[in-house]
Amino acid sequence: MLIDAHSHWLPEEIITNAHFFHKGWGDIEAHLKMMDEAGVTAAVLSYPTSDAHLKLGSISEVAHIYNDNVARILKRYPERFIGAAVLPVDNSIDMLEELKRSTNELGFKAISLASSYNGIYLDDKMFLPIYKEAQEKGIPVFVHSQTVNPIGFERVKDPLLTPVIEYVFDTTISAGKLLMSDILRQYPKVKFIFAYFGGAVCYLKQRFDATYAMLRSINFVKDLQANPSEYFKNIYVDTSGDATKANFMLALELMGPKHILWGSDWPAKKDVAAGIKAVNNLDISQQDKENILGVNLENIFAL
């Protein structure tokens, strides 16, 4: 079973109130056509992050618009799409209620978070009730890079450097702050799924461990009770349409094949076949390839 861990669909009201996105991001029929042609059984729909909330008035409004519209797709195509709900992070009191509404009433099976929100990262205490609910109910948390004011944006605003570098490092810092806040240790059963191979986390494995050991030897950093890599290997990463062998190898070294999820990043990336081919060309067992291409997600969602 081929399952896409990273794809997007947006309702018209968000597309028209956001920069960058076009009507192709709201074409569910084209999405299904791609899936059929590529042999994709099912796909996760997660929020790509946008600036629509600036025109619509709040992230809460975006969350309700997105969740209500995606719910109609889930009802229409229950075997093809898996919904990851957006939460009203600008109103922490409503976050848990919206999660419960989305999962209990609307058919969502996951949470869709950005890596940060105007400099507030996922280690903020307002997220703790969400992690508690996610751990108790087995709800995975998909983390997409923040595209609005990511780390470094206050210094460099560039149409190429921002998405290539700042998005990646916002994701990296997000994972790092979950480590340093002990959330990865305190909520070990929460399945955090980071897009784009977790930013630079896999690349920085050795530096994390070596620097941590050096700083612990002079009591300059708190005791994490284990090397950083011991916590990072328990998160999940998706491939986000990437076909670069080096990125796969780094993720395989840190997390192993059961914590890597194939994702297309449709419709941002159109060459879906290249990502699938990259997995099949890896020098790993057939079972490990199948794990990455769908079995891991099948297990996460108990499909």
PDB file of C-alpha atoms in Angstrom:
ATOM      1  CA  MET A   1       0.000   0.000   0.000  1.00  0.00           C
ATOM      2  CA  LEU A   2       1.430   3.350  -1.104  1.00  0.00           C
ATOM      3  CA  ILE A   3       0.429   6.150   1.295  1.00  0.00           C
ATOM      4  CA  ASP A   4       1.414   9.780   0.875  1.00  0.00           C
ATOM      5  CA  ALA A   5       2.434  11.404   4.178  1.00  0.00           C
ATOM      6  CA  HIS A   6       2.704  14.934   2.822  1.00  0.00           C
ATOM      7  CA  SER A   7       0.146  16.476   0.498  1.00  0.00           C
ATOM      8  CA  HIS A   8      -2.006  19.575   0.511  1.00  0.00           C
ATOM      9  CA  TRP A   9      -5.413  20.876  -0.485  1.00  0.00           C
ATOM     10  CA  LEU A  10      -6.755  24.330   0.274  1.00  0.00           C
ATOM     11  CA  PRO A  11     -10.289  25.755   0.163  1.00  0.00           C
ATOM     12  CA  GLU A  12     -10.896  28.715  -2.130  1.00  0.00           C
ATOM     13  CA  GLU A  13     -11.385  31.135   0.756  1.00  0.00           C
ATOM     14  CA  ILE A  14      -7.850  30.498   1.954  1.00  0.00           C
ATOM     15  CA  ILE A  15      -6.322  30.538  -1.542  1.00  0.00           C
ATOM     16  CA  THR A  16      -7.853  33.916  -2.378  1.00  0.00           C
ATOM     17  CA  ASN A  17      -6.730  35.464   0.905  1.00  0.00           C
ATOM     18  CA  ALA A  18      -3.142  34.198   0.825  1.00  0.00           C
ATOM     19  CA  HIS A  19      -0.068  34.954  -1.230  1.00  0.00           C
ATOM     20  CA  PHE A  20       1.635  32.325  -3.391  1.00  0.00           C
ATOM     21  CA  PHE A  21      -1.183  29.798  -3.722  1.00  0.00           C
ATOM     22  CA  HIS A  22      -3.193  29.326  -6.918  1.00  0.00           C
ATOM     23  CA  LYS A  23      -6.381  27.484  -7.795  1.00  0.00           C
ATOM     24  CA  GLY A  24      -4.428  24.269  -8.424  1.00  0.00           C
ATOM     25  CA  TRP A  25      -4.057  23.957  -4.653  1.00  0.00           C
ATOM     26  CA  GLY A  26      -7.816  23.500  -4.441  1.00  0.00           C
ATOM     27  CA  ASP A  27      -8.263  20.950  -7.242  1.00  0.00           C
ATOM     28  CA  ILE A  28      -9.118  17.710  -5.479  1.00  0.00           C
ATOM     29  CA  GLU A  29      -9.932  15.956  -8.767  1.00  0.00           C
ATOM     30  CA  ALA A  30      -6.417  16.637 -10.057  1.00  0.00           C
ATOM     31  CA  HIS A  31      -5.113  15.350  -6.750  1.00  0.00           C
ATOM     32  CA  LEU A  32      -7.033  12.102  -7.142  1.00  0.00           C
ATOM     33  CA  LYS A  33      -5.887  11.767 -10.743  1.00  0.00           C
ATOM     34  CA  MET A  34      -2.266  12.077  -9.625  1.00  0.00           C
ATOM     35  CA  MET A  35      -2.830   9.469  -6.923  1.00  0.00           C
ATOM     36  CA  ASP A  36      -4.412   7.016  -9.341  1.00  0.00           C
ATOM     37  CA  GLU A  37      -1.637   7.451 -11.901  1.00  0.00           C
ATOM     38  CA  ALA A  38       1.095   7.040  -9.267  1.00  0.00           C
ATOM     39  CA  GLY A  39      -0.617   4.123  -7.546  1.00  0.00           C
ATOM     40  CA  VAL A  40      -1.161   6.033  -4.288  1.00  0.00           C
ATOM     41  CA  THR A  41      -3.847   4.389  -2.157  1.00  0.00           C
ATOM     42  CA  ALA A  42      -4.348   7.227   0.325  1.00  0.00           C
ATOM     43  CA  ALA A  43      -2.875  10.627   1.188  1.00  0.00           C
ATOM     44  CA  VAL A  44      -2.601  12.773   4.279  1.00  0.00           C
ATOM     45  CA  LEU A  45      -3.951  16.294   3.819  1.00  0.00           C
ATOM     46  CA  SER A  46      -2.037  18.741   6.014  1.00  0.00           C
ATOM     47  CA  TYR A  47      -1.932  22.528   6.101  1.00  0.00           C
ATOM     48  CA  PRO A  48       1.050  24.070   4.249  1.00  0.00           C
ATOM     49  CA  THR A  49       0.912  27.225   6.419  1.00  0.00           C
ATOM     50  CA  SER A  50      -0.030  30.509   4.792  1.00  0.00           C
ATOM     51  CA  ASP A  51      -0.587  34.177   5.527  1.00  0.00           C
ATOM     52  CA  ALA A  52      -4.349  33.950   4.937  1.00  0.00           C
ATOM     53  CA  HIS A  53      -4.979  34.723   8.599  1.00  0.00           C
ATOM     54  CA  LEU A  54      -3.714  38.271   8.053  1.00  0.00           C
ATOM     55  CA  LYS A  55      -6.676  39.039   5.774  1.00  0.00           C
ATOM     56  CA  LEU A  56      -9.187  36.715   7.395  1.00  0.00           C
ATOM     57  CA  GLY A  57      -8.531  38.186  10.812  1.00  0.00           C
ATOM     58  CA  SER A  58      -7.167  35.267  12.821  1.00  0.00           C
ATOM     59  CA  ILE A  59      -5.671  31.810  12.736  1.00  0.00           C
ATOM     60  CA  SER A  60      -8.840  30.659  14.483  1.00  0.00           C
ATOM     61  CA  GLU A  61     -10.880  31.694  11.448  1.00  0.00           C
ATOM     62  CA  VAL A  62      -8.456  29.895   9.135  1.00  0.00           C
ATOM     63  CA  ALA A  63      -8.669  26.760  11.290  1.00  0.00           C
ATOM     64  CA  HIS A  64     -12.445  26.603  11.118  1.00  0.00           C
ATOM     65  CA  ILE A  65     -12.539  27.324   7.374  1.00  0.00           C
ATOM     66  CA  TYR A  66      -9.886  24.720   6.640  1.00  0.00           C
ATOM     67  CA  ASN A  67     -11.204  22.007   8.932  1.00  0.00           C
ATOM     68  CA  ASP A  68     -14.831  22.373   7.827  1.00  0.00           C
ATOM     69  CA  ASN A  69     -13.897  22.238   4.144  1.00  0.00           C
ATOM     70  CA  VAL A  70     -11.450  19.351   4.457  1.00  0.00           C
ATOM     71  CA  ALA A  71     -14.093  17.472   6.447  1.00  0.00           C
ATOM     72  CA  ARG A  72     -16.304  17.493   3.331  1.00  0.00           C
ATOM     73  CA  ILE A  73     -13.484  15.856   1.356  1.00  0.00           C
ATOM     74  CA  LEU A  74     -12.969  13.244   4.064  1.00  0.00           C
ATOM     75  CA  LYS A  75     -16.670  12.446   3.990  1.00  0.00           C
ATOM     76  CA  ARG A  76     -16.719  12.254   0.192  1.00  0.00           C
ATOM     77  CA  TYR A  77     -13.518  10.199  -0.143  1.00  0.00           C
ATOM     78  CA  PRO A  78     -13.083   8.362   3.181  1.00  0.00           C
ATOM     79  CA  GLU A  79     -10.764   5.730   1.730  1.00  0.00           C
ATOM     80  CA  ARG A  80      -8.502   8.153  -0.124  1.00  0.00           C
ATOM     81  CA  PHE A  81      -7.704  10.984   2.275  1.00  0.00           C
ATOM     82  CA  ILE A  82      -6.580  11.291   5.893  1.00  0.00           C
ATOM     83  CA  GLY A  83      -7.139  14.667   7.503  1.00  0.00           C
ATOM     84  CA  ALA A  84      -4.725  16.558   9.754  1.00  0.00           C
ATOM     85  CA  ALA A  85      -6.620  19.315  11.544  1.00  0.00           C
ATOM     86  CA  VAL A  86      -5.421  22.894  11.971  1.00  0.00           C
ATOM     87  CA  LEU A  87      -5.678  24.281  15.509  1.00  0.00           C
ATOM     88  CA  PRO A  88      -6.552  27.861  16.554  1.00  0.00           C
ATOM     89  CA  VAL A  89      -3.168  28.570  18.101  1.00  0.00           C
ATOM     90  CA  ASP A  90      -4.062  32.242  18.592  1.00  0.00           C
ATOM     91  CA  ASN A  91      -6.685  31.128  21.119  1.00  0.00           C
ATOM     92  CA  SER A  92      -5.166  28.485  23.359  1.00  0.00           C
ATOM     93  CA  ILE A  93      -8.452  27.978  25.221  1.00  0.00           C
ATOM     94  CA  ASP A  94     -10.114  26.750  22.015  1.00  0.00           C
ATOM     95  CA  MET A  95      -7.266  24.551  20.805  1.00  0.00           C
ATOM     96  CA  LEU A  96      -8.254  21.413  22.666  1.00  0.00           C
ATOM     97  CA  GLU A  97     -11.922  21.888  21.835  1.00  0.00           C
ATOM     98  CA  GLU A  98     -11.164  22.236  18.131  1.00  0.00           C
ATOM     99  CA  LEU A  99      -8.999  19.132  18.258  1.00  0.00           C
ATOM    100  CA  LYS A 100     -11.829  17.171  19.856  1.00  0.00           C
ATOM    101  CA  ARG A 101     -14.376  18.575  17.376  1.00  0.00           C
ATOM    102  CA  SER A 102     -12.153  17.694  14.430  1.00  0.00           C
ATOM    103  CA  THR A 103     -11.375  14.151  15.546  1.00  0.00           C
ATOM    104  CA  ASN A 104     -14.725  13.250  17.121  1.00  0.00           C
ATOM    105  CA  GLU A 105     -17.114  14.951  14.683  1.00  0.00           C
ATOM    106  CA  LEU A 106     -15.316  15.796  11.450  1.00  0.00           C
ATOM    107  CA  GLY A 107     -13.346  12.615  10.785  1.00  0.00           C
ATOM    108  CA  PHE A 108      -9.787  13.922  11.231  1.00  0.00           C
ATOM    109  CA  LYS A 109      -7.113  11.501  12.417  1.00  0.00           C
ATOM    110  CA  ALA A 110      -4.142  13.818  12.932  1.00  0.00           C
ATOM    111  CA  ILE A 111      -2.995  17.310  13.898  1.00  0.00           C
ATOM    112  CA  SER A 112      -1.316  19.774  11.536  1.00  0.00           C
ATOM    113  CA  LEU A 113       1.024  22.272  13.206  1.00  0.00           C
ATOM    114  CA  ALA A 114       3.513  24.781  11.849  1.00  0.00           C
ATOM    115  CA  SER A 115       7.078  24.637  13.138  1.00  0.00           C
ATOM    116  CA  SER A 116       6.537  28.001  14.842  1.00  0.00           C
ATOM    117  CA  TYR A 117       4.078  30.869  15.141  1.00  0.00           C
ATOM    118  CA  ASN A 118       5.680  34.325  15.094  1.00  0.00           C
ATOM    119  CA  GLY A 119       8.603  33.040  17.102  1.00  0.00           C
ATOM    120  CA  ILE A 120       6.540  30.857  19.428  1.00  0.00           C
ATOM    121  CA  TYR A 121       7.720  27.272  19.035  1.00  0.00           C
ATOM    122  CA  LEU A 122       6.051  23.981  19.802  1.00  0.00           C
ATOM    123  CA  ASP A 123       7.631  23.760  23.257  1.00  0.00           C
ATOM    124  CA  ASP A 124       5.305  26.539  24.471  1.00  0.00           C
ATOM    125  CA  LYS A 125       3.173  25.449  27.406  1.00  0.00           C
ATOM    126  CA  MET A 126      -0.048  26.145  25.482  1.00  0.00           C
ATOM    127  CA  PHE A 127       0.650  23.007  23.433  1.00  0.00           C
ATOM    128  CA  LEU A 128       0.979  20.682  26.428  1.00  0.00           C
ATOM    129  CA  PRO A 129      -2.766  19.819  26.644  1.00  0.00           C
ATOM    130  CA  ILE A 130      -2.624  18.984  22.928  1.00  0.00           C
ATOM    131  CA  TYR A 131       0.306  16.604  23.425  1.00  0.00           C
ATOM    132  CA  LYS A 132      -1.443  15.005  26.381  1.00  0.00           C
ATOM    133  CA  GLU A 133      -4.544  14.383  24.257  1.00  0.00           C
ATOM    134  CA  ALA A 134      -2.427  13.189  21.326  1.00  0.00           C
ATOM    135  CA  GLN A 135      -0.565  10.725  23.533  1.00  0.00           C
ATOM    136  CA  GLU A 136      -3.729   9.368  25.162  1.00  0.00           C
ATOM    137  CA  LYS A 137      -5.673   9.055  21.895  1.00  0.00           C
ATOM    138  CA  GLY A 138      -2.818   8.072  19.565  1.00  0.00           C
ATOM    139  CA  ILE A 139      -3.195  11.159  17.364  1.00  0.00           C
ATOM    140  CA  PRO A 140      -0.081  11.877  15.268  1.00  0.00           C
ATOM    141  CA  VAL A 141       1.232  15.439  14.969  1.00  0.00           C
ATOM    142  CA  PHE A 142       2.379  16.552  11.516  1.00  0.00           C
ATOM    143  CA  VAL A 143       4.799  19.505  11.631  1.00  0.00           C
ATOM    144  CA  HIS A 144       5.189  21.633   8.502  1.00  0.00           C
ATOM    145  CA  SER A 145       7.770  24.369   8.150  1.00  0.00           C
ATOM    146  CA  GLN A 146       6.447  27.825   8.944  1.00  0.00           C
ATOM    147  CA  THR A 147       6.353  29.981   5.805  1.00  0.00           C
ATOM    148  CA  VAL A 148       5.375  33.219   7.581  1.00  0.00           C
ATOM    149  CA  ASN A 149       8.202  34.869   9.539  1.00  0.00           C
ATOM    150  CA  PRO A 150      10.415  31.783   9.926  1.00  0.00           C
ATOM    151  CA  ILE A 151      13.668  32.046  11.828  1.00  0.00           C
ATOM    152  CA  GLY A 152      16.044  34.548  10.189  1.00  0.00           C
ATOM    153  CA  PHE A 153      13.268  36.345   8.307  1.00  0.00           C
ATOM    154  CA  GLU A 154      13.854  39.525  10.315  1.00  0.00           C
ATOM    155  CA  ARG A 155      17.362  39.683   8.848  1.00  0.00           C
ATOM    156  CA  VAL A 156      17.022  38.181   5.376  1.00  0.00           C
ATOM    157  CA  LYS A 157      13.915  38.366   3.186  1.00  0.00           C
ATOM    158  CA  ASP A 158      14.729  36.647  -0.070  1.00  0.00           C
ATOM    159  CA  PRO A 159      12.444  34.719  -2.470  1.00  0.00           C
ATOM    160  CA  LEU A 160      14.960  31.870  -2.752  1.00  0.00           C
ATOM    161  CA  LEU A 161      16.957  31.940   0.491  1.00  0.00           C
ATOM    162  CA  THR A 162      13.898  32.141   2.730  1.00  0.00           C
ATOM    163  CA  PRO A 163      12.258  28.892   1.542  1.00  0.00           C
ATOM    164  CA  VAL A 164      15.520  27.027   0.994  1.00  0.00           C
ATOM    165  CA  ILE A 165      17.291  27.949   4.228  1.00  0.00           C
ATOM    166  CA  GLU A 166      14.943  29.655   6.693  1.00  0.00           C
ATOM    167  CA  TYR A 167      12.099  27.147   6.347  1.00  0.00           C
ATOM    168  CA  VAL A 168      14.539  24.284   6.931  1.00  0.00           C
ATOM    169  CA  PHE A 169      16.102  25.847  10.004  1.00  0.00           C
ATOM    170  CA  ASP A 170      12.776  26.857  11.502  1.00  0.00           C
ATOM    171  CA  THR A 171      11.878  23.165  11.369  1.00  0.00           C
ATOM    172  CA  THR A 172      15.256  22.252  12.877  1.00  0.00           C
ATOM    173  CA  ILE A 173      14.887  24.712  15.760  1.00  0.00           C
ATOM    174  CA  SER A 174      11.333  23.463  16.338  1.00  0.00           C
ATOM    175  CA  ALA A 175      12.564  19.895  16.814  1.00  0.00           C
ATOM    176  CA  GLY A 176      15.466  21.123  18.915  1.00  0.00           C
ATOM    177  CA  LYS A 177      13.222  23.048  21.287  1.00  0.00           C
ATOM    178  CA  LEU A 178      11.059  19.964  21.789  1.00  0.00           C
ATOM    179  CA  LEU A 179      14.275  18.218  22.807  1.00  0.00           C
ATOM    180  CA  MET A 180      15.508  20.919  25.183  1.00  0.00           C
ATOM    181  CA  SER A 181      12.095  21.386  26.823  1.00  0.00           C
ATOM    182  CA  ASP A 182      11.981  17.643  27.606  1.00  0.00           C
ATOM    183  CA  ILE A 183       8.754  17.263  25.633  1.00  0.00           C
ATOM    184  CA  LEU A 184      10.240  14.454  23.551  1.00  0.00           C
ATOM    185  CA  ARG A 185      11.111  12.677  26.796  1.00  0.00           C
ATOM    186  CA  GLN A 186       7.882  13.450  28.665  1.00  0.00           C
ATOM    187  CA  TYR A 187       5.588  12.535  25.769  1.00  0.00           C
ATOM    188  CA  PRO A 188       7.394   9.538  24.260  1.00  0.00           C
ATOM    189  CA  LYS A 189       4.260   8.100  22.652  1.00  0.00           C
ATOM    190  CA  VAL A 190       3.373  11.211  20.689  1.00  0.00           C
ATOM    191  CA  LYS A 191       4.206  10.590  17.043  1.00  0.00           C
ATOM    192  CA  PHE A 192       5.774  13.838  15.851  1.00  0.00           C
ATOM    193  CA  ILE A 193       6.137  13.755  12.057  1.00  0.00           C
ATOM    194  CA  PHE A 194       8.435  16.485  10.741  1.00  0.00           C
ATOM    195  CA  ALA A 195       8.371  17.450   7.077  1.00  0.00           C
ATOM    196  CA  TYR A 196      11.447  17.770   4.846  1.00  0.00           C
ATOM    197  CA  PHE A 197      13.457  15.094   6.703  1.00  0.00           C
ATOM    198  CA  GLY A 198      13.154  17.105   9.929  1.00  0.00           C
ATOM    199  CA  GLY A 199      15.109  20.055   8.567  1.00  0.00           C
ATOM    200  CA  ALA A 200      18.795  19.635   9.385  1.00  0.00           C
ATOM    201  CA  VAL A 201      18.291  17.322  12.386  1.00  0.00           C
ATOM    202  CA  CYS A 202      19.609  14.207  10.634  1.00  0.00           C
ATOM    203  CA  TYR A 203      22.630  16.073   9.271  1.00  0.00           C
ATOM    204  CA  LEU A 204      23.421  17.436  12.741  1.00  0.00           C
ATOM    205  CA  LYS A 205      23.240  14.094  14.583  1.00  0.00           C
ATOM    206  CA  GLN A 206      26.955  13.837  15.380  1.00  0.00           C
ATOM    207  CA  ARG A 207      27.275  17.525  16.228  1.00  0.00           C
ATOM    208  CA  PHE A 208      24.316  17.340  18.602  1.00  0.00           C
ATOM    209  CA  ASP A 209      25.775  14.394  20.505  1.00  0.00           C
ATOM    210  CA  ALA A 210      29.398  15.560  20.530  1.00  0.00           C
ATOM    211  CA  THR A 211      28.544  19.121  21.570  1.00  0.00           C
ATOM    212  CA  TYR A 212      26.141  17.893  24.231  1.00  0.00           C
ATOM    213  CA  ALA A 213      28.833  15.602  25.688  1.00  0.00           C
ATOM    214  CA  MET A 214      31.376  18.439  25.720  1.00  0.00           C
ATOM    215  CA  LEU A 215      28.977  20.890  27.377  1.00  0.00           C
ATOM    216  CA  ARG A 216      27.836  18.327  29.957  1.00  0.00           C
ATOM    217  CA  SER A 217      31.457  17.735  30.930  1.00  0.00           C
ATOM    218  CA  ILE A 218      31.638  21.357  32.132  1.00  0.00           C
ATOM    219  CA  ASN A 219      28.047  21.402  33.402  1.00  0.00           C
ATOM    220  CA  PHE A 220      27.123  24.074  30.835  1.00  0.00           C
ATOM    221  CA  VAL A 221      23.928  22.412  29.601  1.00  0.00           C
ATOM    222  CA  LYS A 222      21.238  20.592  31.543  1.00  0.00           C
ATOM    223  CA  ASP A 223      21.164  16.810  31.838  1.00  0.00           C
ATOM    224  CA  LEU A 224      18.889  15.414  29.129  1.00  0.00           C
ATOM    225  CA  GLN A 225      19.298  11.896  30.568  1.00  0.00           C
ATOM    226  CA  ALA A 226      20.407  10.632  27.150  1.00  0.00           C
ATOM    227  CA  ASN A 227      22.167  11.843  24.030  1.00  0.00           C
ATOM    228  CA  PRO A 228      20.062  14.096  21.781  1.00  0.00           C
ATOM    229  CA  SER A 229      20.097  11.467  19.046  1.00  0.00           C
ATOM    230  CA  GLU A 230      18.367   9.009  21.381  1.00  0.00           C
ATOM    231  CA  TYR A 231      15.330  11.309  21.396  1.00  0.00           C
ATOM    232  CA  PHE A 232      15.515  12.377  17.765  1.00  0.00           C
ATOM    233  CA  LYS A 233      15.521   8.797  16.552  1.00  0.00           C
ATOM    234  CA  ASN A 234      12.021   8.424  17.978  1.00  0.00           C
ATOM    235  CA  ILE A 235      10.478  11.194  15.883  1.00  0.00           C
ATOM    236  CA  TYR A 236       9.272  10.565  12.350  1.00  0.00           C
ATOM    237  CA  VAL A 237      10.259  12.447   9.220  1.00  0.00           C
ATOM    238  CA  ASP A 238       8.646  12.618   5.819  1.00  0.00           C
ATOM    239  CA  THR A 239      10.494  12.969   2.548  1.00  0.00           C
ATOM    240  CA  SER A 240       8.431  15.868   1.163  1.00  0.00           C
ATOM    241  CA  GLY A 241       9.032  15.044  -2.490  1.00  0.00           C
ATOM    242  CA  ASP A 242      12.811  14.848  -2.085  1.00  0.00           C
ATOM    243  CA  ALA A 243      14.722  12.302  -4.129  1.00  0.00           C
ATOM    244  CA  THR A 244      18.220  13.034  -2.796  1.00  0.00           C
ATOM    245  CA  LYS A 245      19.919   9.812  -1.733  1.00  0.00           C
ATOM    246  CA  ALA A 246      22.123  11.560   0.840  1.00  0.00           C
ATOM    247  CA  ASN A 247      19.074  12.798   2.755  1.00  0.00           C
ATOM    248  CA  PHE A 248      17.633   9.293   2.864  1.00  0.00           C
ATOM    249  CA  MET A 249      20.919   7.861   4.107  1.00  0.00           C
ATOM    250  CA  LEU A 250      21.203  10.406   6.923  1.00  0.00           C
ATOM    251  CA  ALA A 251      17.637   9.683   8.023  1.00  0.00           C
ATOM    252  CA  LEU A 252      18.217   5.938   7.838  1.00  0.00           C
ATOM    253  CA  GLU A 253      21.307   6.301  10.033  1.00  0.00           C
ATOM    254  CA  LEU A 254      19.503   8.343  12.698  1.00  0.00           C
ATOM    255  CA  MET A 255      15.967   6.974  12.688  1.00  0.00           C
ATOM    256  CA  GLY A 256      15.932   3.788  10.701  1.00  0.00           C
ATOM    257  CA  PRO A 257      13.416   2.756   8.019  1.00  0.00           C
ATOM    258  CA  LYS A 258      10.440   2.517  10.388  1.00  0.00           C
ATOM    259  CA  HIS A 259      10.496   6.243  11.138  1.00  0.00           C
ATOM    260  CA  ILE A 260      10.755   7.554   7.567  1.00  0.00           C
ATOM    261  CA  LEU A 261       7.566   8.282   5.613  1.00  0.00           C
ATOM    262  CA  TRP A 262       7.353   8.870   1.898  1.00  0.00           C
ATOM    263  CA  GLY A 263       5.598  12.125   1.042  1.00  0.00           C
ATOM    264  CA  SER A 264       4.998  13.824  -2.287  1.00  0.00           C
ATOM    265  CA  ASP A 265       4.480  17.481  -1.239  1.00  0.00           C
ATOM    266  CA  TRP A 266       1.748  17.699  -3.881  1.00  0.00           C
ATOM    267  CA  PRO A 267       0.829  20.102  -5.440  1.00  0.00           C
ATOM    268  CA  ALA A 268       3.972  22.109  -4.661  1.00  0.00           C
ATOM    269  CA  LYS A 269       6.017  19.352  -6.302  1.00  0.00           C
ATOM    270  CA  LYS A 270       4.694  17.604  -9.363  1.00  0.00           C
ATOM    271  CA  ASP A 271       7.219  14.822 -10.015  1.00  0.00           C
ATOM    272  CA  VAL A 272       5.660  12.307  -7.657  1.00  0.00           C
ATOM    273  CA  ALA A 273       7.254   9.332  -9.402  1.00  0.00           C
ATOM    274  CA  ALA A 274      10.785  10.585  -8.693  1.00  0.00           C
ATOM    275  CA  GLY A 275      10.297  10.379  -4.933  1.00  0.00           C
ATOM    276  CA  ILE A 276       8.882   6.871  -5.152  1.00  0.00           C
ATOM    277  CA  LYS A 277      11.737   5.784  -7.423  1.00  0.00           C
ATOM    278  CA  ALA A 278      14.269   7.222  -4.952  1.00  0.00           C
ATOM    279  CA  VAL A 279      12.929   4.944  -2.220  1.00  0.00           C
ATOM    280  CA  ASN A 280      12.927   1.904  -4.473  1.00  0.00           C
ATOM    281  CA  ASN A 281      16.532   2.621  -5.493  1.00  0.00           C
ATOM    282  CA  LEU A 282      17.816   2.600  -1.917  1.00  0.00           C
ATOM    283  CA  ASP A 283      20.142  -0.253  -0.939  1.00  0.00           C
ATOM    284  CA  ILE A 284      17.796  -1.546   1.768  1.00  0.00           C
ATOM    285  CA  SER A 285      15.514  -4.551   2.030  1.00  0.00           C
ATOM    286  CA  GLN A 286      12.226  -4.745   0.151  1.00  0.00           C
ATOM    287  CA  GLN A 287      10.400  -4.730   3.484  1.00  0.00           C
ATOM    288  CA  ASP A 288      12.147  -1.498   4.496  1.00  0.00           C
ATOM    289  CA  LYS A 289      11.158   0.098   1.186  1.00  0.00           C
ATOM    290  CA  GLU A 290       7.558  -0.927   1.750  1.00  0.00           C
ATOM    291  CA  ASN A 291       7.727   0.470   5.276  1.00  0.00           C
ATOM    292  CA  ILE A 292       8.800   3.878   3.997  1.00  0.00           C
ATOM    293  CA  LEU A 293       6.306   3.888   1.143  1.00  0.00           C
ATOM    294  CA  GLY A 294       3.270   3.134   3.243  1.00  0.00           C
ATOM    295  CA  VAL A 295       3.460   0.460   5.919  1.00  0.00           C
ATOM    296  CA  ASN A 296       4.777   2.895   8.529  1.00  0.00           C
ATOM    297  CA  LEU A 297       1.823   5.227   8.023  1.00  0.00           C
ATOM    298  CA  GLU A 298      -0.525   2.273   7.873  1.00  0.00           C
ATOM    299  CA  ASN A 299       0.717   1.311  11.333  1.00  0.00           C
ATOM    300  CA  ILE A 300       0.554   4.869  12.686  1.00  0.00           C
ATOM    301  CA  PHE A 301      -3.096   5.194  11.688  1.00  0.00           C
ATOM    302  CA  ALA A 302      -3.963   1.519  12.228  1.00  0.00           C
ATOM    303  CA  LEU A 303      -5.434   1.369   8.735  1.00  0.00           C
TER     304      LEU A 303
END
